[in-house]
Coordinates of C-alpha atoms and ligand atoms in Angstrom, one line a residue:
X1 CA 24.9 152.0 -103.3
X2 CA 21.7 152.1 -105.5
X3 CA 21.8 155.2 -108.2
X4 CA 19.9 158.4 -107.6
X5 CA 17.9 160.2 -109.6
X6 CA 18.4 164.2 -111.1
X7 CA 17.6 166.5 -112.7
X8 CA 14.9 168.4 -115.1
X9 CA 12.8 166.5 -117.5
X10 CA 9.1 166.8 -119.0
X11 CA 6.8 163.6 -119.7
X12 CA 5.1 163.1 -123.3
X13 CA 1.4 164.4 -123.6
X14 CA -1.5 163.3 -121.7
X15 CA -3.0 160.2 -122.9
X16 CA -6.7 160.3 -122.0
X17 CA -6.5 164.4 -123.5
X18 CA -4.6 163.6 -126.4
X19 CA -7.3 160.2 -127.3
X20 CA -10.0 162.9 -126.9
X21 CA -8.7 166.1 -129.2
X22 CA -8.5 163.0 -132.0
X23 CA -11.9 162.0 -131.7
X24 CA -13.7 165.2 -130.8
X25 CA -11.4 167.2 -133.9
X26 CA -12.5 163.5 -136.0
X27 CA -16.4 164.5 -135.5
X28 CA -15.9 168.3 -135.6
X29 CA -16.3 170.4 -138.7
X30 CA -13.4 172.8 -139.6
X31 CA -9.8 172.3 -138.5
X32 CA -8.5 171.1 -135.5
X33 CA -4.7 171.6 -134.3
X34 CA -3.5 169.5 -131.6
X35 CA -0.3 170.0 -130.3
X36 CA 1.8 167.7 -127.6
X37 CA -0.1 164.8 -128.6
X38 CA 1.3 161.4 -127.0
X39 CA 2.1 159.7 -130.0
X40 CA 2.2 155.9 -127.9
X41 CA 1.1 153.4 -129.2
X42 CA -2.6 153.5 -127.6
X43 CA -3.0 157.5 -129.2
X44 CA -1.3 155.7 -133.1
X45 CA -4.4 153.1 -132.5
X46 CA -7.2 155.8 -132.1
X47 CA -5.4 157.7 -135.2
X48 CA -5.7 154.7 -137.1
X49 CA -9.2 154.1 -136.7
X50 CA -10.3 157.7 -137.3
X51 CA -8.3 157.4 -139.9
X52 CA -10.1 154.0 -141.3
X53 CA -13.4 155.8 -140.9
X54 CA -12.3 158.3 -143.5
X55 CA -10.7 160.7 -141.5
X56 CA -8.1 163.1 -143.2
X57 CA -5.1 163.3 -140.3
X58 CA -2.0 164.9 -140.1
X59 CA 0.4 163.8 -138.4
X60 CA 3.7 165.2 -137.4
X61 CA 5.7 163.9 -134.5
X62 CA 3.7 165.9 -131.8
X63 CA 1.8 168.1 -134.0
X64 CA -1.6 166.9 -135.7
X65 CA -3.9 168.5 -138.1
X66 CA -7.3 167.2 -138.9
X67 CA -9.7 167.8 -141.5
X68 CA -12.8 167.9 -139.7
X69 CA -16.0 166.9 -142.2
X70 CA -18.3 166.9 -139.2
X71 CA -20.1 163.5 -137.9
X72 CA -21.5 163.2 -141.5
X73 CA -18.0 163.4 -143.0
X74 CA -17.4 159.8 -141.3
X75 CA -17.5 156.6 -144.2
X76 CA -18.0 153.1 -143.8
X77 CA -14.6 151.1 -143.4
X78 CA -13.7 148.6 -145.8
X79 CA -11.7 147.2 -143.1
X80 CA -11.7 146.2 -139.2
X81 CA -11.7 149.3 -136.7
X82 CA -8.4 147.9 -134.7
X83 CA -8.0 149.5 -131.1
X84 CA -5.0 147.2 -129.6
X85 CA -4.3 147.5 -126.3
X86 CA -6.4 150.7 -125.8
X87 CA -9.8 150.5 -124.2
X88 CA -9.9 154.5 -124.0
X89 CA -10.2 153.7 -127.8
X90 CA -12.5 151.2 -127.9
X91 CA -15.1 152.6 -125.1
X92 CA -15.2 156.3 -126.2
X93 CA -15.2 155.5 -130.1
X94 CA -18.3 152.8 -129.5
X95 CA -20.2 155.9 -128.3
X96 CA -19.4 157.8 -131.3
X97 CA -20.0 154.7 -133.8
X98 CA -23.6 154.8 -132.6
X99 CA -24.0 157.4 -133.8
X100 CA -23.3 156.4 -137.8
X101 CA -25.9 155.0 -139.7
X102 CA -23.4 152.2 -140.8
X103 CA -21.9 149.3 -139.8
X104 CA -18.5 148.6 -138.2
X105 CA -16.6 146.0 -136.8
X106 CA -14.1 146.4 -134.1
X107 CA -11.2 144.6 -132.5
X108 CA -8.3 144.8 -130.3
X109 CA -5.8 142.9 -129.1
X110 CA -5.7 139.8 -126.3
X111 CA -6.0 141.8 -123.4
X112 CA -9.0 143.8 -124.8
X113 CA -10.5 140.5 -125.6
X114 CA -10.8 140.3 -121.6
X115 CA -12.0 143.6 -120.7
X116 CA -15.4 144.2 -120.0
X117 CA -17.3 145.9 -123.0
X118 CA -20.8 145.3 -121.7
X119 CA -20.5 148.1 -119.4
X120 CA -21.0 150.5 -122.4
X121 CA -22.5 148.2 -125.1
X122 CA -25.4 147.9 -122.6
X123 CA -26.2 151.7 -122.1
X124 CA -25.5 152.1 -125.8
X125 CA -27.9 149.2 -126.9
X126 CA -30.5 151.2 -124.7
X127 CA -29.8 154.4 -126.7
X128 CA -30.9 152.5 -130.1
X129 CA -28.0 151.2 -131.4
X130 CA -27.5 147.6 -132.4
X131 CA -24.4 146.3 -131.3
X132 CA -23.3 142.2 -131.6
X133 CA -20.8 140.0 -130.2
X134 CA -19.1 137.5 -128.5
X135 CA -21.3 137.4 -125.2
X136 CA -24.2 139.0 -126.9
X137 CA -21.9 142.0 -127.3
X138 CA -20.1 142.1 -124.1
X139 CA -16.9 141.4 -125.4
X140 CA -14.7 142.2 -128.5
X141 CA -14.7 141.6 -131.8
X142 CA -17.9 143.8 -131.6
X143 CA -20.2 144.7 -134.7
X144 CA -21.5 147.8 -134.7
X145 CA -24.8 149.6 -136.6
X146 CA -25.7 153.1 -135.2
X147 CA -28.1 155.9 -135.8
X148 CA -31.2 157.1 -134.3
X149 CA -30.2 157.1 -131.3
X150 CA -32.5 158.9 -128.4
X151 CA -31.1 160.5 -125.1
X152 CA -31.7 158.2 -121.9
X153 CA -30.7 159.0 -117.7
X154 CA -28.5 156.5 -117.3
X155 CA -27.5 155.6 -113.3
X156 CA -23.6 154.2 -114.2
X157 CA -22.7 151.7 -111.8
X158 CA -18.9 152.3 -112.1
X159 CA -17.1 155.5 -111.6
X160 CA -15.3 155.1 -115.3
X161 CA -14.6 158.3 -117.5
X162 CA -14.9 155.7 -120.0
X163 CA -18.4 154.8 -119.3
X164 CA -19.4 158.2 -119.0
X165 CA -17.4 159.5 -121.8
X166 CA -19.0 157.2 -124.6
X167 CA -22.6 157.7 -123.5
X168 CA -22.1 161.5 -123.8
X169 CA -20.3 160.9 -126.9
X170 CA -23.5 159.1 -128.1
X171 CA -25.8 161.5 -126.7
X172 CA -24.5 164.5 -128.2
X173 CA -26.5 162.9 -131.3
X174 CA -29.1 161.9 -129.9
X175 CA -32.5 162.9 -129.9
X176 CA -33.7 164.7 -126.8
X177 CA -31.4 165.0 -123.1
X178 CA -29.1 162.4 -122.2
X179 CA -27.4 162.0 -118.4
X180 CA -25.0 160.0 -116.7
X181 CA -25.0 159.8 -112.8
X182 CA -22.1 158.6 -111.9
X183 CA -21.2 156.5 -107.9
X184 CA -18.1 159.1 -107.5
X185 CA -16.4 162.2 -110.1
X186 CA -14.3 160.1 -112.8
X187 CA -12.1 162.4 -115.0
X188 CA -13.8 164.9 -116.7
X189 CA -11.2 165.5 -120.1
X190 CA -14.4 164.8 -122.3
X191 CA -16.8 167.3 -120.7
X192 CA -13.8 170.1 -120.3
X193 CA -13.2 169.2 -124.1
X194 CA -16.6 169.3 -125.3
X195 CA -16.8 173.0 -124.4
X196 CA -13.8 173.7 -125.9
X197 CA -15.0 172.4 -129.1
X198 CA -18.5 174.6 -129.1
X199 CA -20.1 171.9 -127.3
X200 CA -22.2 172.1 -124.0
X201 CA -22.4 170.4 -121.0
X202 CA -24.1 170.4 -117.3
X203 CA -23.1 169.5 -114.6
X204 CA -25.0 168.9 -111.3
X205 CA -23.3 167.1 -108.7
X206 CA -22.4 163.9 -109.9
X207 CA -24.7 164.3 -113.2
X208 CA -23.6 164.8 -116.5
X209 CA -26.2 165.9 -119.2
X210 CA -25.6 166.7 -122.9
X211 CA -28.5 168.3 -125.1
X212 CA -28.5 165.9 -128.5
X213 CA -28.2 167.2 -131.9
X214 CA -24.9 169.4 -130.9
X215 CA -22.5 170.5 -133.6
X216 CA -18.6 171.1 -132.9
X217 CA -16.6 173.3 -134.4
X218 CA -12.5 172.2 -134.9
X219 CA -10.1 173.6 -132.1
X220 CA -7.0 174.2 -130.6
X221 CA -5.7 171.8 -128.4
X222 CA -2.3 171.8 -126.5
X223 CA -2.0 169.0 -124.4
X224 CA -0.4 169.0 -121.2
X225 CA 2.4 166.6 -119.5
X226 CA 0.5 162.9 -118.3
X227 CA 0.5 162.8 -114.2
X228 CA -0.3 159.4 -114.8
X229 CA 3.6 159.0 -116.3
X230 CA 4.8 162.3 -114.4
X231 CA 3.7 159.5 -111.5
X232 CA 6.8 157.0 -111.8
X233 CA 9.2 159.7 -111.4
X234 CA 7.3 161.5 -108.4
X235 CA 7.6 158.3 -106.9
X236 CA 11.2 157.4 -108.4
X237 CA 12.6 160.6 -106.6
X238 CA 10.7 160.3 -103.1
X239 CA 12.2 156.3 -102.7
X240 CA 15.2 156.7 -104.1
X241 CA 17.9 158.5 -101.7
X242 CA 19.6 161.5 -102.7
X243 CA 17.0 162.1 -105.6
X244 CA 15.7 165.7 -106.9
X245 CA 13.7 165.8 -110.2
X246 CA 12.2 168.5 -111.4
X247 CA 8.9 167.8 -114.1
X248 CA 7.6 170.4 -116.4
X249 CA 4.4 171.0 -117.7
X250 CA 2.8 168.3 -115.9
X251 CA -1.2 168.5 -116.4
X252 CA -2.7 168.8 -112.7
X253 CA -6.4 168.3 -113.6
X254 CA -8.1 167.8 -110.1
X255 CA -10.1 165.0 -111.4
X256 CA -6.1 163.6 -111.8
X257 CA -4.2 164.6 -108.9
X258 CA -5.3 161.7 -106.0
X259 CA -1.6 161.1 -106.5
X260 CA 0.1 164.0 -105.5
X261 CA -2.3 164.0 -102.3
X262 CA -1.6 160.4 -101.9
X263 CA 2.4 161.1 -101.2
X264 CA 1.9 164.1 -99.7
X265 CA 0.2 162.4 -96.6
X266 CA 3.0 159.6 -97.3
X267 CA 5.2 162.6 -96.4
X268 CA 6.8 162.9 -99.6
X269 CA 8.8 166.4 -100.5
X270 CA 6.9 167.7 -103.4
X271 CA 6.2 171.0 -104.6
X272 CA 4.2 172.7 -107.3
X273 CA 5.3 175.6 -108.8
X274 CA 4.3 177.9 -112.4
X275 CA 0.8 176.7 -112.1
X276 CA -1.3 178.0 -115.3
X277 CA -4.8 176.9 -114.7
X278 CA -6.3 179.8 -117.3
X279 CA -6.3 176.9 -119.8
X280 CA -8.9 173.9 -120.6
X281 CA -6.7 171.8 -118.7
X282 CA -4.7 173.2 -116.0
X283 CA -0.9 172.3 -115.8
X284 CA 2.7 173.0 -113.8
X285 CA 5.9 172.3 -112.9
X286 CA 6.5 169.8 -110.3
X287 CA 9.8 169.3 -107.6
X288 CA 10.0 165.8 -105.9
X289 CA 12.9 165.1 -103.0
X290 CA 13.7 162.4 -101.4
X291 CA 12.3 161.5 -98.3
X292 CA 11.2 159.2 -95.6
X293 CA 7.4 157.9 -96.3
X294 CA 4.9 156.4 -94.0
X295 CA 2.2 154.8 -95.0
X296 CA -1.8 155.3 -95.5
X297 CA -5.1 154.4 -96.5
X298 CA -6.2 154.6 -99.9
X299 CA -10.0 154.3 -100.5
X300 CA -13.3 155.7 -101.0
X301 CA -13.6 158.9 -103.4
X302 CA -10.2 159.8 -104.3
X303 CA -10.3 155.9 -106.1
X304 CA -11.1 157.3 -109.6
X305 CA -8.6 160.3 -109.1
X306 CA -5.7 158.1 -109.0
X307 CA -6.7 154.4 -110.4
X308 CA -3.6 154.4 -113.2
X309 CA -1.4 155.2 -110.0
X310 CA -2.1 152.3 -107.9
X311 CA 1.0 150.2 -109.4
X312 CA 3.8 153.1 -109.1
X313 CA 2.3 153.7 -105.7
X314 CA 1.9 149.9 -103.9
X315 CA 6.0 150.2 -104.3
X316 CA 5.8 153.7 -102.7
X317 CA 4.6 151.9 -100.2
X318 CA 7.1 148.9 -100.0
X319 CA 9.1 151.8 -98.6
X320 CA 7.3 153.3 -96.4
X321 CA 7.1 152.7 -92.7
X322 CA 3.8 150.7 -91.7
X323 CA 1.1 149.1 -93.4
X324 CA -0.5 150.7 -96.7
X325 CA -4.0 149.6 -97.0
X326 CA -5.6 150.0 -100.0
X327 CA -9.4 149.2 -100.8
X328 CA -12.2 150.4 -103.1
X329 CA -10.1 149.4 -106.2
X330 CA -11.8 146.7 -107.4
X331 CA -11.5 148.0 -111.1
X332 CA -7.9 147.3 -111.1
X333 CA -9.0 143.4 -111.9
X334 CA -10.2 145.2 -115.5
X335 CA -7.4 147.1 -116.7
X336 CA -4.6 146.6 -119.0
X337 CA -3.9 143.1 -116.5
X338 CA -5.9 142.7 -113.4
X339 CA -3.4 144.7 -111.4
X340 CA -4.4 143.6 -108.4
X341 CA -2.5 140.6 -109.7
X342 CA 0.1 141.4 -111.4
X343 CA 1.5 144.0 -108.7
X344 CA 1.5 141.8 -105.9
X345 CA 2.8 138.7 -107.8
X346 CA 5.7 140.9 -109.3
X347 CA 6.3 143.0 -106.4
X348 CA 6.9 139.7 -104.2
X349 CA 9.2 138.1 -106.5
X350 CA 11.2 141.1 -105.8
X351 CA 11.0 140.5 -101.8
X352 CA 8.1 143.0 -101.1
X353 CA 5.8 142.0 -98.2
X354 CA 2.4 142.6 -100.0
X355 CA -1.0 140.7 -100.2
X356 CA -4.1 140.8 -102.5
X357 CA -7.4 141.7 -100.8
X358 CA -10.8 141.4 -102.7
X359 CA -10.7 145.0 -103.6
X360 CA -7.2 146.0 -103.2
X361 CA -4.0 145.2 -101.2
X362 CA -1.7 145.5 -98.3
X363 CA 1.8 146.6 -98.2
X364 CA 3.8 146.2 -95.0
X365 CA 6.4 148.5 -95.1
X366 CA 9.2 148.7 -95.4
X367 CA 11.2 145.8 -97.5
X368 CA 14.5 146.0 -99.0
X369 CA 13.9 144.6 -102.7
X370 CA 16.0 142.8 -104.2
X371 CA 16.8 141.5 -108.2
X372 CA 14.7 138.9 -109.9
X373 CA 13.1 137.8 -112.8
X374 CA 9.5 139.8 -113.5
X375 CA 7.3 140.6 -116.2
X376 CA 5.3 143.6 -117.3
X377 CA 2.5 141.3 -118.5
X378 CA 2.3 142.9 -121.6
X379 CA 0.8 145.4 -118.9
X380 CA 2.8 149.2 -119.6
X381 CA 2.4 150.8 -115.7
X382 CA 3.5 147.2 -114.7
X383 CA 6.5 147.6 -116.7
X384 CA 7.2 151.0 -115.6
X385 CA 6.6 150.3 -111.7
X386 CA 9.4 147.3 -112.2
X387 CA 11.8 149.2 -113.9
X388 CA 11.8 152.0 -111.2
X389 CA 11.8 149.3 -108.9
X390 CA 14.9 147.7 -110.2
X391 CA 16.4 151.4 -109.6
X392 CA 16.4 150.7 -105.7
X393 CA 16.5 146.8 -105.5
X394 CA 19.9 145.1 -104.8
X395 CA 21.4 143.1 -107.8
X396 CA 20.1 142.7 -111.6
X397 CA 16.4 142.7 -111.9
X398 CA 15.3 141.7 -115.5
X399 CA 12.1 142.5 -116.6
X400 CA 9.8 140.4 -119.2
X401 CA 8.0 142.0 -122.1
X402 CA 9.4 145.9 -121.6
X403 CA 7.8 146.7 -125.4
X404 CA 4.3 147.2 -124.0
X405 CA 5.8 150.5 -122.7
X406 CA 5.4 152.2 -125.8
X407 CA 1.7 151.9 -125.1
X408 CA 1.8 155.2 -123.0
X409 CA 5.6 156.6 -122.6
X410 CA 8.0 156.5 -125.5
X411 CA 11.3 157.6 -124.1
X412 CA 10.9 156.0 -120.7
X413 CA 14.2 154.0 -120.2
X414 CA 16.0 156.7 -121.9
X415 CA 15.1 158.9 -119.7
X416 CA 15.4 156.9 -116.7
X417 CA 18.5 156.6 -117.8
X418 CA 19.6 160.4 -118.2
X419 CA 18.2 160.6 -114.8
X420 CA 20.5 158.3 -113.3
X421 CA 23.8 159.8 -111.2
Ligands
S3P1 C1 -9.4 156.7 -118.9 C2 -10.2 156.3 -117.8 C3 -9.8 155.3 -116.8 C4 -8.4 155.0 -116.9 C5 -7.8 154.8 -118.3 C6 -8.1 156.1 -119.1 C7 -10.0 157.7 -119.9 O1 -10.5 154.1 -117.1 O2 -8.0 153.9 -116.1 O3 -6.5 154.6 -118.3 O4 -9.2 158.2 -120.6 O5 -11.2 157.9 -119.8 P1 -12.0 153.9 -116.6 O6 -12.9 154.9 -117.2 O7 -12.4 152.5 -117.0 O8 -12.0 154.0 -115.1

């Protein structure tokens, strides 16, 4: 008999909220107060770099105070701006390094190395500010010299936060209007954040625009549970028999939430309950059951509102009666690992019936898994969706590389663990 999962638990901060109230309280003037940071390692990187750039930063387990000195209170670094593994960091600080009249270098780690950069480098460049690199400043390590930047209407071909973020970023600096139109809605942490830090925003439709020459004043923040970890246990306690978990203070953002939809049509049991949405981001408590899923489409709009889900939920579907399709997804090939890749190699060597498609996969459902050998990849949400898989598969599964975890959920096997009955 495989384990079952129970009981009452709550997930570290949000990682794309807690990368912002850094940055946005970094470029602020006054005192900003963040509490429930994630302190993974992604969040550590952007705290490094802030505070490489001159930033004075508190920081004290979940609790962080920063000095803000404004935009102007930013210095040239003596040393390399050094993202990792985090390209929140890297695309959302480029927009603000555009801004400074200085240079910069920045780096990150192997997989970084491999993402696409161009895709904000190239708006950015358009704005005014010089920006080098391998590629002609497409990929990392990228140089950066920045000021005098003026607003442009930029038509993003990608619905990315990150894309969007960086270009308002930029363009709250900037001389004159600056918009992005966006394909489909992305998360919108930065513009929700922008307003709580004095800023201003509009939006129209799919059209973000941002008046340049803004100044923000330090905040408050208190940053609610991540969905995007909250998601492995949701899906942990509707495959796993007998399971009941109960997650607090999960943030339910509706730019966020494709995933609870997503089981919901599956036929999952889960309920939301002490929903507070008087706050900048809106957040609740969240029961998941056990229960017999079916299968769906995933496509179109609701893409963006759960991409960081696609790995924990292509092993929902291993267990759900039917075929899962799921198209649109082509950014998967540019995260952390092209997860298109890495979830259907992984998930097969575990017995799953499961094929790449050109923008997505298919699962047929259902499969008994079974032990193996994997590897995370170096990927975190790959090493997450394994180890819940290992919960329900037959025999020892042992995964490869489980240290890349710590990227966005410290804690995660030992509370697995204290889940386990
Ligand atoms: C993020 C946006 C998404 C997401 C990433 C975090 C953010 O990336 O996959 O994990 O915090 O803005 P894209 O903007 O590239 O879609």
């Amino acid at each position: 008999m495989t384990v079952r999962l129970k009981g009452e638990m709550k997930v570290p901060g949000d990682k794309s909220i807690s990368h912002r109230a850094v940055m946005l309280g970094s470029i602020a003037h006054g005192k900003t107060v963040i509490d429930g940071l994630l302190t993974g390692d992604d969040c550590l990187s952007t705290i490094d770099c802030f505070r490489k750039l001159g930033v004075e930063i508190h920081l004290d387990g979940e609790h962080v105070e920063i000095e803000g000195k404004g935009l102007e209170g930013l210095k040239e670094p003596s040393q390399f701006l050094d993202v990792g593994n985090s390209g929140t960091t890297i695309r959302l600080m480029l927009g603000i390094l555009s801004s400074l009249p200085f240079h910069t270098t920045v780096i990150g780690d192997e997989s970084i190395a491999k993402r696409p950069m161009g895709r904000v480098t190239i708006p950015l460049k358009e704005m005014g500010a010089k920006i080098d690199g391998r590629a002609e400043g497409k990929f990392t390590p990228l140089a950066v010299r920045g000021g005098g930047l003026k607003g442009i209407n930029y038509n993003s071909p990608v619905a990315s936060a990150q894309v969007k973020s960086a270009i308002l970023l930029a363009g709250i600096f900037a001389d004159g209007e600056t918009s992005v139109l966006e394909p489909e809605n992305s998360r919108d942490h930065t513009e929700r954040m922008l307003q709580e830090f004095g800023g201003s925003v509009e939006t129209k439709g799919l059209k973000k625009t941002v008046r340049g020459k803004q100044t923000l004043k330090g905040s408050s923040i208190n940053v609610p549970g991540d969905i995007s970890s909250a998601a492995f246990f949701l899906v942990a306690g509707s495959i796993i028999p007998g399971s009941e978990i109960i997650i607090k203070n999960v943030g339910i953002n509706p730019t966020r939430t494709g995933i609870l939809d997503i089981l919901t049509n599956m036929g999952a049991d889960i309920t939301i309950h002490n929903v507070n949405d008087q706050v900048m981001e809106p957040y609740a408590d969240i029961t998941v059951r056990y229960s017999n899923l079916k299968s769906v489409e995933i496509s179109g709009d609701i893409i963006p509102r759960l991409i960081d889900e696609i790995p924990i939920l292509a092993l929902a579907a291993t267990q759900a009666e039917g075929i899962t399709v799921i198209k649109d997804a082509a950014e998967l090939k540019v995260k952390e690992t092209n997860r298109i890749d890495t979830v259907v190699d992984e998930l097969k060597k575990l017995g799953a019936n499961i094929e790449a498609t050109e923008d997505g996969m298919k699962i047929y459902g259902k499969s008994n898994l079974h032990g193996a050998q994997v590897s995370s990849h170096g990927d975190h949400r790959i090493g997450m969706m394994l180890a819940i898989a290992s919960c329900l598969a037959s025999g020892e599964t042992h995964i490869q590389n489980t240290e890349a975890i710590t990227i966005s959920y410290p804690g995660f096997f030992e509370q697995l663990e204290e889940l386990k009955q």
